[in-house]
Short mmCIF file of C-alpha atoms in Angstrom, two decimals:
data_model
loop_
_atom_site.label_atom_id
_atom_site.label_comp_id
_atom_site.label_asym_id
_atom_site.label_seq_id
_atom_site.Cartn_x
_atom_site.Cartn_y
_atom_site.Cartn_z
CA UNK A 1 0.00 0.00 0.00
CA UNK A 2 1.38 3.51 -0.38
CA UNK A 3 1.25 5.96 2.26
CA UNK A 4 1.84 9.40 0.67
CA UNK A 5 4.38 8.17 -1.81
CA UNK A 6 6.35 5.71 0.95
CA UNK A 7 5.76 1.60 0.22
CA UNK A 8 4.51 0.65 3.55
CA UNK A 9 4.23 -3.51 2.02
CA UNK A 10 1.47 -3.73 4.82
CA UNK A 11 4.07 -4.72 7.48
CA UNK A 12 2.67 -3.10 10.67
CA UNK A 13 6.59 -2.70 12.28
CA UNK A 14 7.38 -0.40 9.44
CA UNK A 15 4.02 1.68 9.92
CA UNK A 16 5.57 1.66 13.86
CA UNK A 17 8.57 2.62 12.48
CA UNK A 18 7.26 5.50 10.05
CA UNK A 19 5.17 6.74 13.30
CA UNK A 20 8.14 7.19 15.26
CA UNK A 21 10.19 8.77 12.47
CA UNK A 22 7.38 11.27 12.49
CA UNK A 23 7.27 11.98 16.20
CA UNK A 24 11.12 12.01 16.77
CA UNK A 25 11.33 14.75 13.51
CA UNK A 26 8.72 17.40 15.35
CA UNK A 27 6.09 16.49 12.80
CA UNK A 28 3.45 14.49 14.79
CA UNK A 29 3.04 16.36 18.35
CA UNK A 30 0.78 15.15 21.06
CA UNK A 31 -0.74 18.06 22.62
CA UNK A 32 -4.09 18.57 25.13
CA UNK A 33 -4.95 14.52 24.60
CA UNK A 34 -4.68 14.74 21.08
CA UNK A 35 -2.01 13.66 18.31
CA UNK A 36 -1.45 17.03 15.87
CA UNK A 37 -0.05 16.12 12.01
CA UNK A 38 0.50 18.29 9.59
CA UNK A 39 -2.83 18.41 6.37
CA UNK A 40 -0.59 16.35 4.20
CA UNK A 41 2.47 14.27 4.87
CA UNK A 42 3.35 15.18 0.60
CA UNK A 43 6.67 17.04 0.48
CA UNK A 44 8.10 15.76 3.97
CA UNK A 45 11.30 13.73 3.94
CA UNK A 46 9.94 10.52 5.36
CA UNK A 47 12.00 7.23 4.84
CA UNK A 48 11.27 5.54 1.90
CA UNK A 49 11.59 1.99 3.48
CA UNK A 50 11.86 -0.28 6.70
CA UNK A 51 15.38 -0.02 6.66
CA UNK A 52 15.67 3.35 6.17
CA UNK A 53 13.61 4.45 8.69
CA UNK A 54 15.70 2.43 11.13
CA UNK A 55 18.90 3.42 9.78
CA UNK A 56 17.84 7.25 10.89
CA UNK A 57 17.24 5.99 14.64
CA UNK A 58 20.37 4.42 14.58
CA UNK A 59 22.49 7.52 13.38
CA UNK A 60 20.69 9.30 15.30
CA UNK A 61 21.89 8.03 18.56
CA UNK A 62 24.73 9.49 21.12
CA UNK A 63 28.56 8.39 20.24
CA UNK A 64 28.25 6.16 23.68
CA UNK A 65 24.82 4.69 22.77
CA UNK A 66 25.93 3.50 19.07
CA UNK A 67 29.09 1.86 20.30
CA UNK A 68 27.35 0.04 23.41
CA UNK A 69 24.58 -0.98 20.51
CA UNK A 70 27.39 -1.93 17.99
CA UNK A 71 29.16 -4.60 20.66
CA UNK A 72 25.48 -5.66 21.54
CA UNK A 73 24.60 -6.20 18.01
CA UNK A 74 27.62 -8.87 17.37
CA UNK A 75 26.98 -10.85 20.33
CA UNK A 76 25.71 -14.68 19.72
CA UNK A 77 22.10 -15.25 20.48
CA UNK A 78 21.33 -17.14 23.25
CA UNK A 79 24.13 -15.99 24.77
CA UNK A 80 23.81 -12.36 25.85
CA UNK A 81 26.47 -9.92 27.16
CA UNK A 82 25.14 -9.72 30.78
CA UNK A 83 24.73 -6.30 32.28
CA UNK A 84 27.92 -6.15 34.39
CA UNK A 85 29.82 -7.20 31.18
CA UNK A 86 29.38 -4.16 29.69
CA UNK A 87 32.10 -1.93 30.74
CA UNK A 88 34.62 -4.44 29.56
CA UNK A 89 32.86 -4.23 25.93
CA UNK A 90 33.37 -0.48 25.93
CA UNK A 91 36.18 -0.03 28.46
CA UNK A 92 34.05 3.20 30.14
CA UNK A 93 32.96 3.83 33.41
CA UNK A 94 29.88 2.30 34.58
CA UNK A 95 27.63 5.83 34.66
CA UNK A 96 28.50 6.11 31.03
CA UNK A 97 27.48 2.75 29.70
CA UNK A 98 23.91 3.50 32.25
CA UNK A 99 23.43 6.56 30.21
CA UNK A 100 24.18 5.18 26.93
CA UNK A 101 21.98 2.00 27.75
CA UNK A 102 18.99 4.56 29.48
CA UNK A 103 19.04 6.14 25.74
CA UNK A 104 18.93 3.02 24.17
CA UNK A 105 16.07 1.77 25.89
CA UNK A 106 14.42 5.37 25.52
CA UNK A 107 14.87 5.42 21.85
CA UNK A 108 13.50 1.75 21.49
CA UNK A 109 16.75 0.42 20.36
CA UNK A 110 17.04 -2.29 23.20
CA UNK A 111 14.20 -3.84 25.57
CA UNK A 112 15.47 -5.58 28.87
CA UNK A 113 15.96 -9.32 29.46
CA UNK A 114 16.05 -10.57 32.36
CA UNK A 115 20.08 -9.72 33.41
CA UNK A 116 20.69 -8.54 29.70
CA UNK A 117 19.54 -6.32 27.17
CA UNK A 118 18.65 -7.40 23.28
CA UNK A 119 16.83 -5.86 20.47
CA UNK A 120 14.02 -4.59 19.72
CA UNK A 121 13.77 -6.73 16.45
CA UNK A 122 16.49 -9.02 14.79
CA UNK A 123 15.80 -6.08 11.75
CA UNK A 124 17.48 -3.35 14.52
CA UNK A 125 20.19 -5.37 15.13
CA UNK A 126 21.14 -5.83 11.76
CA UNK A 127 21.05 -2.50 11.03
CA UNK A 128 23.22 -1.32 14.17
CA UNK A 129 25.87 -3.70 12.80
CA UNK A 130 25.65 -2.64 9.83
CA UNK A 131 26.22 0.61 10.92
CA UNK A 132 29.46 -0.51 11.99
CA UNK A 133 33.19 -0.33 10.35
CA UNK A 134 35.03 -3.47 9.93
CA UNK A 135 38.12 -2.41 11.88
CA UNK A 136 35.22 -1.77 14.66
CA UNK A 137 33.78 -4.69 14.23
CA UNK A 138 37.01 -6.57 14.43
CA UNK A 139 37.76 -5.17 17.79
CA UNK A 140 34.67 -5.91 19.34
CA UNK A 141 34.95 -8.87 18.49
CA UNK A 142 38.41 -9.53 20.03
CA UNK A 143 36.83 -7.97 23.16
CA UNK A 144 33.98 -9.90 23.27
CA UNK A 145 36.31 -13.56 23.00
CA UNK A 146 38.24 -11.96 26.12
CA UNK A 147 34.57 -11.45 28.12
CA UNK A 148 33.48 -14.92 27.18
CA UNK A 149 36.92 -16.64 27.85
CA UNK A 150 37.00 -15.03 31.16
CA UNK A 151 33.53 -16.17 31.96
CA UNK A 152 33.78 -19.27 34.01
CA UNK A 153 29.72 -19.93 33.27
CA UNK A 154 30.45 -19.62 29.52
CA UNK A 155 30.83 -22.02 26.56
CA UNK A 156 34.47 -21.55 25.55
CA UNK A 157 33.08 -22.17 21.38
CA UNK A 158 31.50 -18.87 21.93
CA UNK A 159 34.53 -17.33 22.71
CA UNK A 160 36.49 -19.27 19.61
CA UNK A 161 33.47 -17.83 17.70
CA UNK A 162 34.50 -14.41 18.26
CA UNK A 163 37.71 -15.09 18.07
CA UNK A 164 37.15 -16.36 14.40
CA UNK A 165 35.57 -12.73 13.57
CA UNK A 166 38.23 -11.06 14.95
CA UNK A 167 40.58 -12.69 12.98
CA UNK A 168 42.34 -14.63 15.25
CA UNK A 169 41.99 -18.13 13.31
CA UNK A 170 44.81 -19.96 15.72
CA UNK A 171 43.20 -18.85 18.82
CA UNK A 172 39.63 -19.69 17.74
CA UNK A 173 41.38 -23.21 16.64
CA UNK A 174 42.84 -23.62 20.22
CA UNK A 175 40.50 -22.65 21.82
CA UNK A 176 37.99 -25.15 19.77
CA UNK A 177 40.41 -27.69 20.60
CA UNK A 178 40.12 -27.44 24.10
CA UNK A 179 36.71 -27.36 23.99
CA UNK A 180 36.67 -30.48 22.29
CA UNK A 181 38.92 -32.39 24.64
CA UNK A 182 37.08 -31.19 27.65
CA UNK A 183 34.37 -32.34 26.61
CA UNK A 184 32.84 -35.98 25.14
CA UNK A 185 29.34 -34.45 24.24
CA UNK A 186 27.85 -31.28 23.72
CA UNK A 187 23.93 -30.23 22.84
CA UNK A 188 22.90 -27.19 20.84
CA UNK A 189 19.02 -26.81 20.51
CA UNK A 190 18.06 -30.36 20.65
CA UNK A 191 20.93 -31.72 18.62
CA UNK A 192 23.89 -33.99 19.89
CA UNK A 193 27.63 -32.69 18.53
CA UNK A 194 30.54 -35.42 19.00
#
């Protein structure tokens, strides 16, 4: 369906995402009870798609807010970064990251998760990380291997698996190895490995 010249495709997220575009650019207000929008939306510079619309949250945000969202957004599902990670992802104090993740969570980047944080949608992630350099990316990723590999509660393959992205092949090969010969089985979702 088209909305004043912008596909919508019917997906109700990207009508969300349209509304909020409109209320975070001044042009839908809520004043007295009531929502006030301009006669016609014709001529505004609304995103043209899904992605785009998202894309403008993400730039958007604070320099402390993207980069806590950009190590967030390479982290394996299933196993989240827990909450008193954090300041080893970004190497900042703790009142920082609580500001950067308060505007996260404002901006309806992130949603809480039990002792984590994760994404709205997997659509918000991928645009955060895309958002990202790959000299960035690299060294979140070596950061994120050092969190995991220090975590005594954590599967050392998710560690290897960062280490991998970070392009640190022998490591994430050690590492695997040791895994391996700790271990003589190992379950992942309802299927059996070794």
């Amino acid at each position: 369906r088209d909305v004043t010249g912008v596909q919508t495709c019917a997906l109700p997220i990207f009508t969300l995402e349209l509304s909020q575009h409109l209320v975070d650019s001044g042009v839908a207000r809520y004043e007295n009870g009531a929502w006030i929008l301009p006669q016609s939306l014709q001529g505004l510079d609304l995103p043209s798609s899904f992605e785009q619309a998202i894309s403008l949250r993400v730039a958007a945000l604070g320099p402390m807010a993207r980069l806590l969202a950009q190590g967030l957004s390479l982290t394996v599902e299933g196993e989240p970064l827990l909450l008193e990670e954090y300041p080893a992802l970004l190497a900042a104090e703790s009142e920082e990251i609580l500001g950067a993740l308060n505007e996260l969570v404002a901006e309806q980047i992130l949603v809480g998760r039990g002792g984590a944080y994760g994404f709205v949608h997997e659509s918000m992630r991928v645009a955060v990380e895309r958002s990202e350099s790959s000299d960035a990316r690299a060294d979140f990723h070596r950061r994120l291997a050092e969190i995991y590999r220090a975590s005594s509660t954590r599967a050392s393959v998710v560690a290897a698996h960062h280490m991998l992205l970070s392009g640190d092949e022998s490591g994430a090969f050690a590492t695997l190895s040791r895994f391996i010969a700790e271990r003589d089985e190992y379950w992942v979702r309802g299927y059996r490995f070794l």
